[in-house]
Amino acid sequence: MFDVLVIGVGAAGYTAAIYAARYKLKTLIVGAEEGGMGITAADVGNWPGEIEIRGPDLMEKFKKHATSFEEVTHKIGRVEMLEKMADGHFKATMQNGDIYEARTIILATGSNKRHLGIPGEKEFSGKGVTYCATCDAFFYKNKTVAVLGGGDSAVEGAAIAAQVAAKVYLVHRRDTFRAEPYWVEKVKSKENVVFVLERNVLEVLGEQKVAGIKLDKAFEGSDILAVDGVFIEIGSNPSVDLAVQLGCRIDEKGFMDVDKSMRSSTPGVFGAGDVTNGSNYFAQFTTAAGEGATAANGVFNYLQGDQHHGWMQGAC
Ligand SMILES: Cc1cc2nc3c(=O)[nH]c(=O)nc-3n(C[C@H](O)[C@H](O)[C@H](O)COP(=O)(O)OP(=O)(O)OC[C@H]3O[C@@H](n4cnc5c(N)ncnc54)[C@H](O)[C@@H]3O)c2cc1C
């Protein structure tokens, strides 16, 4: 039996494991794949102590730190089901059938990329349509690509794609960007990025692979842009499936509802990182790490006998 099962090997999960280990809690950390969302960040310029670092390198440091403790067991695998047993402990069933038991849970499950749901998107997924410009731009050397979206990942993705592709269309349904001004300035400085604003994409076109996208309004005389690749970067939805299984309250925006100690509405279950509504929905490495630390502290207090749940979300 573990003291705490941390689900998620991103910034939130690894930080929770580091703190749990220093509280001498027997900790199991599992994640469906290495590194979480962090490995898709090209250049991270706001992690304190590192003026600039690649996302994969930062996540490798997190992993190395978390797994340096003898209290921490680290496994890669998907948790399929979580159950709360009659005596209050938790049972996790993995995709491969393995079962783990823990006295508490920290859900650090992050988020899933949103899909557009337009014709051609599913058909050409993996054949020119992908959901991570910073991961896949490299495959489009000297080609023409479209990045769809207006947030951080779209604008950063367009800037990265512009380093290898011959031409990048940045297609956004509005005329202004939600992204950090740092990335907006960077993408505006790229001569091979063409801004296609106030346009929606209606369809991805092609035969065996992507050949173009169809817009709702013509751009420079045509409603079709010829492209070799399409990166859909329209944000993500919190991965709350496991929280729902445990009966945790989900807020009106679809995030796991937590209080200041990162407690969910289900006793013994804590949340951290992009999956929660902590940190005012500000989804960053620093906030995910901070929430992970707070969640581990919450677990420690809970196991010390602070069993009174006292869940006061929304109270003045
Ligand atoms: C392109 C891009 C660039 C970014 N750049 C920056 C930046 O420069 N600075 C910054 O501060 N932030 C940046 N961010 C945001 C930052 O990456 C995230 O806020 C942060 O990584 C979130 O960490 P997390 O631990 O909450 O979630 P994640 O890193 O998403 O981790 C979630 C983990 O949960 C696991 N998981 C989910 N479901 C299950 C399951 N059922 N079983 C097992 N495991 C499961 C996943 O496998 C994953 O390991 C960027 C994001 C993107 C997409």
PDB file of C-alpha atoms in Angstrom, residues 130-265:
ATOM      1  CA  THR A 130      -1.264  16.962 -36.118  1.00  0.00           C
ATOM      2  CA  TYR A 131      -1.880  18.675 -32.788  1.00  0.00           C
ATOM      3  CA  CYS A 132       1.632  19.791 -31.876  1.00  0.00           C
ATOM      4  CA  ALA A 133       3.423  22.236 -34.144  1.00  0.00           C
ATOM      5  CA  THR A 134       6.507  22.404 -31.946  1.00  0.00           C
ATOM      6  CA  CYS A 135       6.842  18.573 -32.012  1.00  0.00           C
ATOM      7  CA  ASP A 136       6.142  17.981 -35.709  1.00  0.00           C
ATOM      8  CA  ALA A 137       7.263  21.121 -37.570  1.00  0.00           C
ATOM      9  CA  PHE A 138      10.637  19.483 -38.143  1.00  0.00           C
ATOM     10  CA  PHE A 139       9.015  17.085 -40.665  1.00  0.00           C
ATOM     11  CA  TYR A 140       7.973  20.006 -42.902  1.00  0.00           C
ATOM     12  CA  LYS A 141      11.361  21.347 -43.966  1.00  0.00           C
ATOM     13  CA  ASN A 142      10.923  23.722 -46.958  1.00  0.00           C
ATOM     14  CA  LYS A 143       7.168  22.932 -47.127  1.00  0.00           C
ATOM     15  CA  THR A 144       4.083  25.069 -46.585  1.00  0.00           C
ATOM     16  CA  VAL A 145       2.063  24.553 -43.417  1.00  0.00           C
ATOM     17  CA  ALA A 146      -0.914  26.095 -41.637  1.00  0.00           C
ATOM     18  CA  VAL A 147      -1.094  26.587 -37.881  1.00  0.00           C
ATOM     19  CA  LEU A 148      -4.647  27.079 -36.624  1.00  0.00           C
ATOM     20  CA  GLY A 149      -5.305  29.002 -33.399  1.00  0.00           C
ATOM     21  CA  GLY A 150      -4.498  32.196 -31.533  1.00  0.00           C
ATOM     22  CA  GLY A 151      -3.199  31.147 -28.115  1.00  0.00           C
ATOM     23  CA  ASP A 152       0.306  30.474 -26.830  1.00  0.00           C
ATOM     24  CA  SER A 153       0.743  27.062 -28.422  1.00  0.00           C
ATOM     25  CA  ALA A 154      -0.444  28.272 -31.860  1.00  0.00           C
ATOM     26  CA  VAL A 155       1.717  31.384 -31.924  1.00  0.00           C
ATOM     27  CA  GLU A 156       4.772  29.632 -30.468  1.00  0.00           C
ATOM     28  CA  GLY A 157       4.123  26.752 -32.881  1.00  0.00           C
ATOM     29  CA  ALA A 158       4.033  29.130 -35.866  1.00  0.00           C
ATOM     30  CA  ALA A 159       7.313  30.744 -34.774  1.00  0.00           C
ATOM     31  CA  ILE A 160       8.993  27.334 -34.463  1.00  0.00           C
ATOM     32  CA  ALA A 161       7.533  26.044 -37.747  1.00  0.00           C
ATOM     33  CA  ALA A 162       8.825  29.182 -39.502  1.00  0.00           C
ATOM     34  CA  GLN A 163      12.384  28.112 -38.672  1.00  0.00           C
ATOM     35  CA  VAL A 164      12.097  25.062 -40.959  1.00  0.00           C
ATOM     36  CA  ALA A 165       9.083  25.474 -43.267  1.00  0.00           C
ATOM     37  CA  ALA A 166       9.220  27.627 -46.388  1.00  0.00           C
ATOM     38  CA  LYS A 167       5.908  29.305 -45.546  1.00  0.00           C
ATOM     39  CA  VAL A 168       3.590  29.259 -42.526  1.00  0.00           C
ATOM     40  CA  TYR A 169      -0.006  30.442 -42.576  1.00  0.00           C
ATOM     41  CA  LEU A 170      -1.171  31.384 -39.092  1.00  0.00           C
ATOM     42  CA  VAL A 171      -4.946  31.093 -39.329  1.00  0.00           C
ATOM     43  CA  HIS A 172      -6.977  32.613 -36.507  1.00  0.00           C
ATOM     44  CA  ARG A 173     -10.684  33.327 -36.226  1.00  0.00           C
ATOM     45  CA  ARG A 174     -10.136  36.694 -34.513  1.00  0.00           C
ATOM     46  CA  ASP A 175      -7.997  39.731 -35.393  1.00  0.00           C
ATOM     47  CA  THR A 176      -6.044  39.720 -32.109  1.00  0.00           C
ATOM     48  CA  PHE A 177      -4.081  37.005 -30.289  1.00  0.00           C
ATOM     49  CA  ARG A 178      -4.529  35.650 -26.736  1.00  0.00           C
ATOM     50  CA  ALA A 179      -0.898  34.510 -26.737  1.00  0.00           C
ATOM     51  CA  GLU A 180       1.909  35.992 -24.642  1.00  0.00           C
ATOM     52  CA  PRO A 181       3.139  39.225 -26.314  1.00  0.00           C
ATOM     53  CA  TYR A 182       6.671  37.718 -26.306  1.00  0.00           C
ATOM     54  CA  TRP A 183       5.599  35.031 -28.810  1.00  0.00           C
ATOM     55  CA  VAL A 184       3.377  37.408 -30.829  1.00  0.00           C
ATOM     56  CA  GLU A 185       6.348  39.727 -31.364  1.00  0.00           C
ATOM     57  CA  LYS A 186       8.565  36.792 -32.249  1.00  0.00           C
ATOM     58  CA  VAL A 187       6.143  35.442 -34.867  1.00  0.00           C
ATOM     59  CA  LYS A 188       5.580  38.906 -36.343  1.00  0.00           C
ATOM     60  CA  SER A 189       9.307  39.211 -36.919  1.00  0.00           C
ATOM     61  CA  LYS A 190       9.301  36.112 -39.189  1.00  0.00           C
ATOM     62  CA  GLU A 191       9.141  37.039 -42.863  1.00  0.00           C
ATOM     63  CA  ASN A 192       7.739  33.654 -43.937  1.00  0.00           C
ATOM     64  CA  VAL A 193       4.687  33.781 -41.630  1.00  0.00           C
ATOM     65  CA  VAL A 194       1.484  34.951 -43.318  1.00  0.00           C
ATOM     66  CA  PHE A 195      -1.346  36.039 -41.006  1.00  0.00           C
ATOM     67  CA  VAL A 196      -4.764  34.818 -42.110  1.00  0.00           C
ATOM     68  CA  LEU A 197      -7.030  36.532 -39.607  1.00  0.00           C
ATOM     69  CA  GLU A 198     -10.790  36.519 -39.043  1.00  0.00           C
ATOM     70  CA  ARG A 199     -11.096  33.250 -40.948  1.00  0.00           C
ATOM     71  CA  ASN A 200     -12.432  29.864 -39.884  1.00  0.00           C
ATOM     72  CA  VAL A 201     -11.231  26.634 -41.425  1.00  0.00           C
ATOM     73  CA  LEU A 202     -14.141  24.580 -42.788  1.00  0.00           C
ATOM     74  CA  GLU A 203     -12.362  21.509 -44.124  1.00  0.00           C
ATOM     75  CA  VAL A 204      -9.006  19.808 -44.551  1.00  0.00           C
ATOM     76  CA  LEU A 205      -8.532  18.814 -48.192  1.00  0.00           C
ATOM     77  CA  GLY A 206      -6.425  16.143 -49.868  1.00  0.00           C
ATOM     78  CA  GLU A 207      -6.256  12.698 -51.464  1.00  0.00           C
ATOM     79  CA  GLN A 208      -3.794  10.377 -49.695  1.00  0.00           C
ATOM     80  CA  LYS A 209      -2.417  13.203 -47.565  1.00  0.00           C
ATOM     81  CA  VAL A 210      -3.140  16.839 -46.783  1.00  0.00           C
ATOM     82  CA  ALA A 211      -3.127  19.159 -49.797  1.00  0.00           C
ATOM     83  CA  GLY A 212      -4.940  22.219 -48.478  1.00  0.00           C
ATOM     84  CA  ILE A 213      -7.526  23.831 -46.224  1.00  0.00           C
ATOM     85  CA  LYS A 214     -10.822  25.456 -47.101  1.00  0.00           C
ATOM     86  CA  LEU A 215     -11.615  28.799 -45.431  1.00  0.00           C
ATOM     87  CA  ASP A 216     -15.019  30.353 -44.738  1.00  0.00           C
ATOM     88  CA  LYS A 217     -13.920  33.597 -46.466  1.00  0.00           C
ATOM     89  CA  ALA A 218     -11.524  34.083 -49.345  1.00  0.00           C
ATOM     90  CA  PHE A 219      -7.964  35.148 -48.536  1.00  0.00           C
ATOM     91  CA  GLU A 220      -5.970  36.902 -51.291  1.00  0.00           C
ATOM     92  CA  GLY A 221      -8.607  35.872 -53.838  1.00  0.00           C
ATOM     93  CA  SER A 222      -9.191  32.221 -52.880  1.00  0.00           C
ATOM     94  CA  ASP A 223     -10.966  30.315 -50.132  1.00  0.00           C
ATOM     95  CA  ILE A 224      -8.466  27.454 -50.484  1.00  0.00           C
ATOM     96  CA  LEU A 225      -4.904  27.574 -49.138  1.00  0.00           C
ATOM     97  CA  ALA A 226      -2.536  24.953 -50.535  1.00  0.00           C
ATOM     98  CA  VAL A 227      -0.584  23.420 -47.616  1.00  0.00           C
ATOM     99  CA  ASP A 228       1.346  20.219 -46.884  1.00  0.00           C
ATOM    100  CA  GLY A 229       0.605  20.135 -43.180  1.00  0.00           C
ATOM    101  CA  VAL A 230      -1.971  21.446 -40.713  1.00  0.00           C
ATOM    102  CA  PHE A 231      -1.208  21.964 -37.027  1.00  0.00           C
ATOM    103  CA  ILE A 232      -4.370  22.340 -34.977  1.00  0.00           C
ATOM    104  CA  GLU A 233      -3.491  24.346 -31.870  1.00  0.00           C
ATOM    105  CA  ILE A 234      -6.804  25.520 -30.477  1.00  0.00           C
ATOM    106  CA  GLY A 235      -6.178  24.808 -26.809  1.00  0.00           C
ATOM    107  CA  SER A 236      -6.993  21.874 -24.613  1.00  0.00           C
ATOM    108  CA  ASN A 237      -9.582  20.452 -22.237  1.00  0.00           C
ATOM    109  CA  PRO A 238      -8.747  19.331 -18.689  1.00  0.00           C
ATOM    110  CA  SER A 239      -8.372  15.517 -18.362  1.00  0.00           C
ATOM    111  CA  VAL A 240     -10.961  14.985 -15.639  1.00  0.00           C
ATOM    112  CA  ASP A 241     -12.082  11.390 -16.397  1.00  0.00           C
ATOM    113  CA  LEU A 242     -10.409   9.930 -13.298  1.00  0.00           C
ATOM    114  CA  ALA A 243     -11.682  12.790 -11.119  1.00  0.00           C
ATOM    115  CA  VAL A 244     -15.199  12.070 -12.344  1.00  0.00           C
ATOM    116  CA  GLN A 245     -14.781   8.362 -11.504  1.00  0.00           C
ATOM    117  CA  LEU A 246     -14.003   9.337  -7.906  1.00  0.00           C
ATOM    118  CA  GLY A 247     -16.990  11.685  -7.686  1.00  0.00           C
ATOM    119  CA  CYS A 248     -14.866  14.866  -7.480  1.00  0.00           C
ATOM    120  CA  ARG A 249     -16.747  18.050  -8.220  1.00  0.00           C
ATOM    121  CA  ILE A 250     -16.064  19.519 -11.676  1.00  0.00           C
ATOM    122  CA  ASP A 251     -16.575  23.266 -12.048  1.00  0.00           C
ATOM    123  CA  GLU A 252     -18.682  25.032 -14.668  1.00  0.00           C
ATOM    124  CA  LYS A 253     -15.674  25.336 -17.004  1.00  0.00           C
ATOM    125  CA  GLY A 254     -14.946  21.605 -16.826  1.00  0.00           C
ATOM    126  CA  PHE A 255     -11.953  21.731 -14.426  1.00  0.00           C
ATOM    127  CA  MET A 256     -11.454  19.739 -11.239  1.00  0.00           C
ATOM    128  CA  ASP A 257     -12.622  21.954  -8.403  1.00  0.00           C
ATOM    129  CA  VAL A 258     -10.017  22.346  -5.623  1.00  0.00           C
ATOM    130  CA  ASP A 259      -9.640  24.440  -2.500  1.00  0.00           C
ATOM    131  CA  LYS A 260      -6.540  26.302  -1.309  1.00  0.00           C
ATOM    132  CA  SER A 261      -4.954  23.038  -0.086  1.00  0.00           C
ATOM    133  CA  MET A 262      -5.616  21.446  -3.502  1.00  0.00           C
ATOM    134  CA  ARG A 263      -8.238  19.195  -1.915  1.00  0.00           C
ATOM    135  CA  SER A 264     -11.035  18.000  -4.177  1.00  0.00           C
ATOM    136  CA  SER A 265     -14.585  17.492  -2.953  1.00  0.00           C
TER     137      SER A 265
END
